């Protein structure tokens, strides 16, 4: 049965945030809110957690997992980024964007695209997510909470608890955060390719 954490959306309670992070450090798979929609997340290095995300979402090994980072300095540890891309990403963060970039050696092979050796990274603009990342001090390995054969992600914490009670370890509820996933921008091929149009405005990349 999943633990249920009710977190204030503007002023997250430090004691509750610490409880969630303790669970993540202990190997928990959590459903948590972001600035685009709810996501599934676990700590970096939690191989079982990644496998569980694949199972819940029905993903194959070509799926790009996302490292959700606290800030740009942390993001820069996990991807290779040249000056032009640096400026573009910096200008768009924090925000509802996921960027596909070549992974550094800090990224476990399990999280990299098997052929391209790329990974997704993002810096969310969400108070609760940022509180979790600040306390955790490492990225969250994440994927949008979109169940197989469903058109939209789950948006209500109580519904996530009800439907995923026996497959996740914790649900962090800070209210509805929408159904539109991040905009995904791929910089790994030497140009700019928009792979998914979502919550982030694509005009700056076109």
Short mmCIF file of C-alpha atoms in Angstrom, two decimals:
data_model
loop_
_atom_site.label_atom_id
_atom_site.label_comp_id
_atom_site.label_asym_id
_atom_site.label_seq_id
_atom_site.Cartn_x
_atom_site.Cartn_y
_atom_site.Cartn_z
CA UNK A 1 0.00 0.00 0.00
CA UNK A 2 1.40 3.38 -1.03
CA UNK A 3 2.05 6.10 1.55
CA UNK A 4 0.06 9.27 0.89
CA UNK A 5 1.70 12.68 1.41
CA UNK A 6 -0.55 15.74 1.29
CA UNK A 7 1.74 18.70 0.49
CA UNK A 8 0.79 22.37 0.38
CA UNK A 9 1.25 23.57 -3.25
CA UNK A 10 2.78 26.96 -2.38
CA UNK A 11 4.37 26.32 1.02
CA UNK A 12 5.44 22.67 1.16
CA UNK A 13 5.82 21.47 4.74
CA UNK A 14 9.52 20.68 5.43
CA UNK A 15 8.66 17.68 7.62
CA UNK A 16 6.57 16.10 4.86
CA UNK A 17 9.17 16.85 2.19
CA UNK A 18 11.80 15.18 4.37
CA UNK A 19 9.56 12.14 4.75
CA UNK A 20 9.12 11.82 0.98
CA UNK A 21 12.85 12.19 0.38
CA UNK A 22 13.70 9.62 3.04
CA UNK A 23 11.43 7.19 1.18
CA UNK A 24 13.10 7.98 -2.16
CA UNK A 25 16.57 7.48 -0.67
CA UNK A 26 15.40 4.13 0.71
CA UNK A 27 14.44 2.98 -2.80
CA UNK A 28 10.81 4.10 -3.09
CA UNK A 29 9.06 4.70 -6.40
CA UNK A 30 6.90 7.80 -6.02
CA UNK A 31 4.20 9.58 -8.00
CA UNK A 32 4.79 13.31 -7.67
CA UNK A 33 3.56 16.61 -9.20
CA UNK A 34 5.50 18.74 -11.67
CA UNK A 35 4.85 21.92 -13.66
CA UNK A 36 3.38 19.89 -16.54
CA UNK A 37 1.65 16.87 -14.99
CA UNK A 38 2.27 14.09 -12.48
CA UNK A 39 5.32 11.88 -12.95
CA UNK A 40 6.76 8.65 -11.65
CA UNK A 41 10.17 9.07 -10.06
CA UNK A 42 12.93 7.29 -8.17
CA UNK A 43 16.47 8.13 -7.10
CA UNK A 44 19.34 7.97 -9.56
CA UNK A 45 20.90 4.51 -9.36
CA UNK A 46 17.67 2.73 -8.37
CA UNK A 47 17.65 0.05 -11.08
CA UNK A 48 14.59 -1.68 -9.65
CA UNK A 49 12.70 1.62 -9.60
CA UNK A 50 13.49 2.21 -13.28
CA UNK A 51 12.32 -1.30 -14.15
CA UNK A 52 9.10 -0.69 -12.24
CA UNK A 53 8.46 2.53 -14.18
CA UNK A 54 8.94 0.60 -17.43
CA UNK A 55 6.45 -2.03 -16.27
CA UNK A 56 3.80 0.45 -15.08
CA UNK A 57 4.01 2.49 -18.28
CA UNK A 58 4.63 -0.40 -20.69
CA UNK A 59 7.85 1.14 -22.03
CA UNK A 60 10.51 -0.42 -24.23
CA UNK A 61 14.27 0.14 -23.98
CA UNK A 62 14.18 3.01 -26.49
CA UNK A 63 12.20 5.24 -24.13
CA UNK A 64 14.03 8.37 -23.02
CA UNK A 65 13.94 8.64 -19.25
CA UNK A 66 14.30 12.13 -17.84
CA UNK A 67 16.67 13.32 -15.15
CA UNK A 68 14.71 15.99 -13.29
CA UNK A 69 17.31 18.41 -11.93
CA UNK A 70 17.28 21.10 -9.28
CA UNK A 71 19.23 23.68 -11.29
CA UNK A 72 21.44 24.23 -14.30
CA UNK A 73 24.64 23.34 -12.44
CA UNK A 74 23.24 19.92 -11.57
CA UNK A 75 21.91 19.38 -15.09
CA UNK A 76 25.36 20.08 -16.53
CA UNK A 77 26.85 17.08 -14.71
CA UNK A 78 24.76 14.63 -16.72
CA UNK A 79 24.70 15.91 -20.32
CA UNK A 80 27.18 17.23 -22.85
CA UNK A 81 26.16 20.71 -23.88
CA UNK A 82 27.85 23.17 -26.25
CA UNK A 83 27.65 26.96 -26.06
CA UNK A 84 24.71 27.47 -28.43
CA UNK A 85 22.62 24.77 -26.77
CA UNK A 86 23.68 26.05 -23.35
CA UNK A 87 22.17 29.45 -24.10
CA UNK A 88 18.94 27.98 -25.49
CA UNK A 89 18.39 25.63 -22.55
CA UNK A 90 19.38 28.23 -19.96
CA UNK A 91 16.86 30.71 -21.38
CA UNK A 92 14.04 28.14 -21.20
CA UNK A 93 14.62 26.88 -17.67
CA UNK A 94 13.08 26.39 -15.25
CA UNK A 95 10.04 25.45 -17.29
CA UNK A 96 7.94 22.75 -18.89
CA UNK A 97 10.60 21.45 -21.28
CA UNK A 98 12.54 18.21 -21.58
CA UNK A 99 15.80 18.37 -23.52
CA UNK A 100 17.39 15.34 -25.20
CA UNK A 101 21.18 15.58 -25.08
CA UNK A 102 24.23 13.28 -25.17
CA UNK A 103 24.72 11.67 -21.76
CA UNK A 104 27.92 11.95 -19.73
CA UNK A 105 29.51 9.01 -17.93
CA UNK A 106 27.55 10.03 -14.82
CA UNK A 107 24.36 8.63 -16.40
CA UNK A 108 23.83 4.88 -15.89
CA UNK A 109 23.66 2.95 -19.18
CA UNK A 110 20.22 1.69 -18.15
CA UNK A 111 18.87 5.24 -18.59
CA UNK A 112 20.52 6.02 -21.91
CA UNK A 113 18.99 5.43 -25.31
CA UNK A 114 20.63 2.13 -26.36
CA UNK A 115 21.92 3.43 -29.71
CA UNK A 116 22.14 7.20 -29.35
CA UNK A 117 23.53 7.28 -25.78
CA UNK A 118 21.27 10.21 -25.01
CA UNK A 119 19.10 11.08 -22.03
CA UNK A 120 16.35 13.57 -21.22
CA UNK A 121 16.95 16.39 -18.72
CA UNK A 122 14.72 19.10 -17.32
CA UNK A 123 14.46 21.73 -14.58
CA UNK A 124 10.84 22.07 -13.42
CA UNK A 125 9.16 25.29 -12.38
CA UNK A 126 7.13 23.79 -9.53
CA UNK A 127 7.49 24.67 -5.85
CA UNK A 128 6.93 21.14 -4.51
CA UNK A 129 9.18 19.46 -7.05
CA UNK A 130 11.93 21.97 -6.32
CA UNK A 131 11.56 21.36 -2.57
CA UNK A 132 11.98 17.61 -3.14
CA UNK A 133 15.03 18.12 -5.37
CA UNK A 134 16.68 20.52 -2.92
CA UNK A 135 16.30 18.02 -0.07
CA UNK A 136 17.31 15.02 -2.19
CA UNK A 137 20.32 16.80 -3.72
CA UNK A 138 20.43 14.45 -6.74
CA UNK A 139 18.18 14.26 -9.81
CA UNK A 140 15.01 12.21 -9.89
CA UNK A 141 14.80 9.62 -12.64
CA UNK A 142 11.35 10.30 -14.03
CA UNK A 143 8.72 9.53 -16.63
CA UNK A 144 5.28 11.08 -17.20
CA UNK A 145 2.53 9.26 -15.33
CA UNK A 146 0.71 8.15 -18.45
CA UNK A 147 -0.70 4.64 -18.23
CA UNK A 148 -0.77 2.29 -21.25
CA UNK A 149 -3.76 2.75 -23.58
CA UNK A 150 -4.83 6.00 -21.85
CA UNK A 151 -4.89 9.30 -23.71
CA UNK A 152 -4.07 11.62 -20.80
CA UNK A 153 -1.95 11.44 -17.64
CA UNK A 154 -3.57 11.06 -14.23
CA UNK A 155 -4.01 14.46 -12.55
CA UNK A 156 -5.50 13.85 -9.10
CA UNK A 157 -3.45 12.54 -6.19
CA UNK A 158 -6.36 10.60 -4.70
CA UNK A 159 -7.02 8.88 -8.04
CA UNK A 160 -3.34 7.98 -8.42
CA UNK A 161 -3.38 6.52 -4.90
CA UNK A 162 -6.52 4.57 -5.71
CA UNK A 163 -5.34 3.17 -9.03
CA UNK A 164 -1.62 2.62 -8.33
CA UNK A 165 -1.79 1.77 -4.65
CA UNK A 166 -0.01 -1.57 -5.04
CA UNK A 167 2.56 -0.63 -7.71
CA UNK A 168 4.06 2.60 -6.29
CA UNK A 169 5.40 3.20 -2.80
CA UNK A 170 4.26 6.78 -2.27
CA UNK A 171 1.99 9.45 -3.74
CA UNK A 172 2.78 13.14 -3.27
CA UNK A 173 -0.42 15.16 -3.66
CA UNK A 174 -0.26 18.95 -4.05
CA UNK A 175 -3.37 19.36 -6.17
CA UNK A 176 -4.10 19.20 -9.87
CA UNK A 177 -1.13 20.13 -12.08
CA UNK A 178 -2.71 19.61 -15.49
CA UNK A 179 -2.63 16.95 -18.19
CA UNK A 180 -0.21 18.45 -20.70
CA UNK A 181 3.26 16.85 -20.60
CA UNK A 182 6.48 18.73 -21.26
CA UNK A 183 7.56 19.93 -24.65
CA UNK A 184 10.45 17.69 -25.75
CA UNK A 185 13.31 19.27 -27.70
CA UNK A 186 16.09 17.09 -29.14
CA UNK A 187 19.49 18.78 -29.47
CA UNK A 188 21.47 15.55 -29.82
CA UNK A 189 21.65 15.45 -33.63
CA UNK A 190 23.48 18.72 -34.16
CA UNK A 191 20.29 20.71 -34.79
CA UNK A 192 16.99 21.42 -33.04
CA UNK A 193 14.13 18.94 -33.39
CA UNK A 194 10.83 19.26 -31.51
CA UNK A 195 9.82 15.69 -30.69
CA UNK A 196 6.67 16.58 -28.72
CA UNK A 197 4.68 19.78 -28.44
CA UNK A 198 3.44 20.12 -24.89
CA UNK A 199 3.21 22.61 -22.04
CA UNK A 200 6.30 24.62 -23.00
CA UNK A 201 6.05 27.24 -25.77
CA UNK A 202 7.89 25.96 -28.85
CA UNK A 203 8.26 29.37 -30.55
CA UNK A 204 11.73 29.97 -29.08
CA UNK A 205 13.02 26.80 -30.78
CA UNK A 206 11.50 27.37 -34.23
#
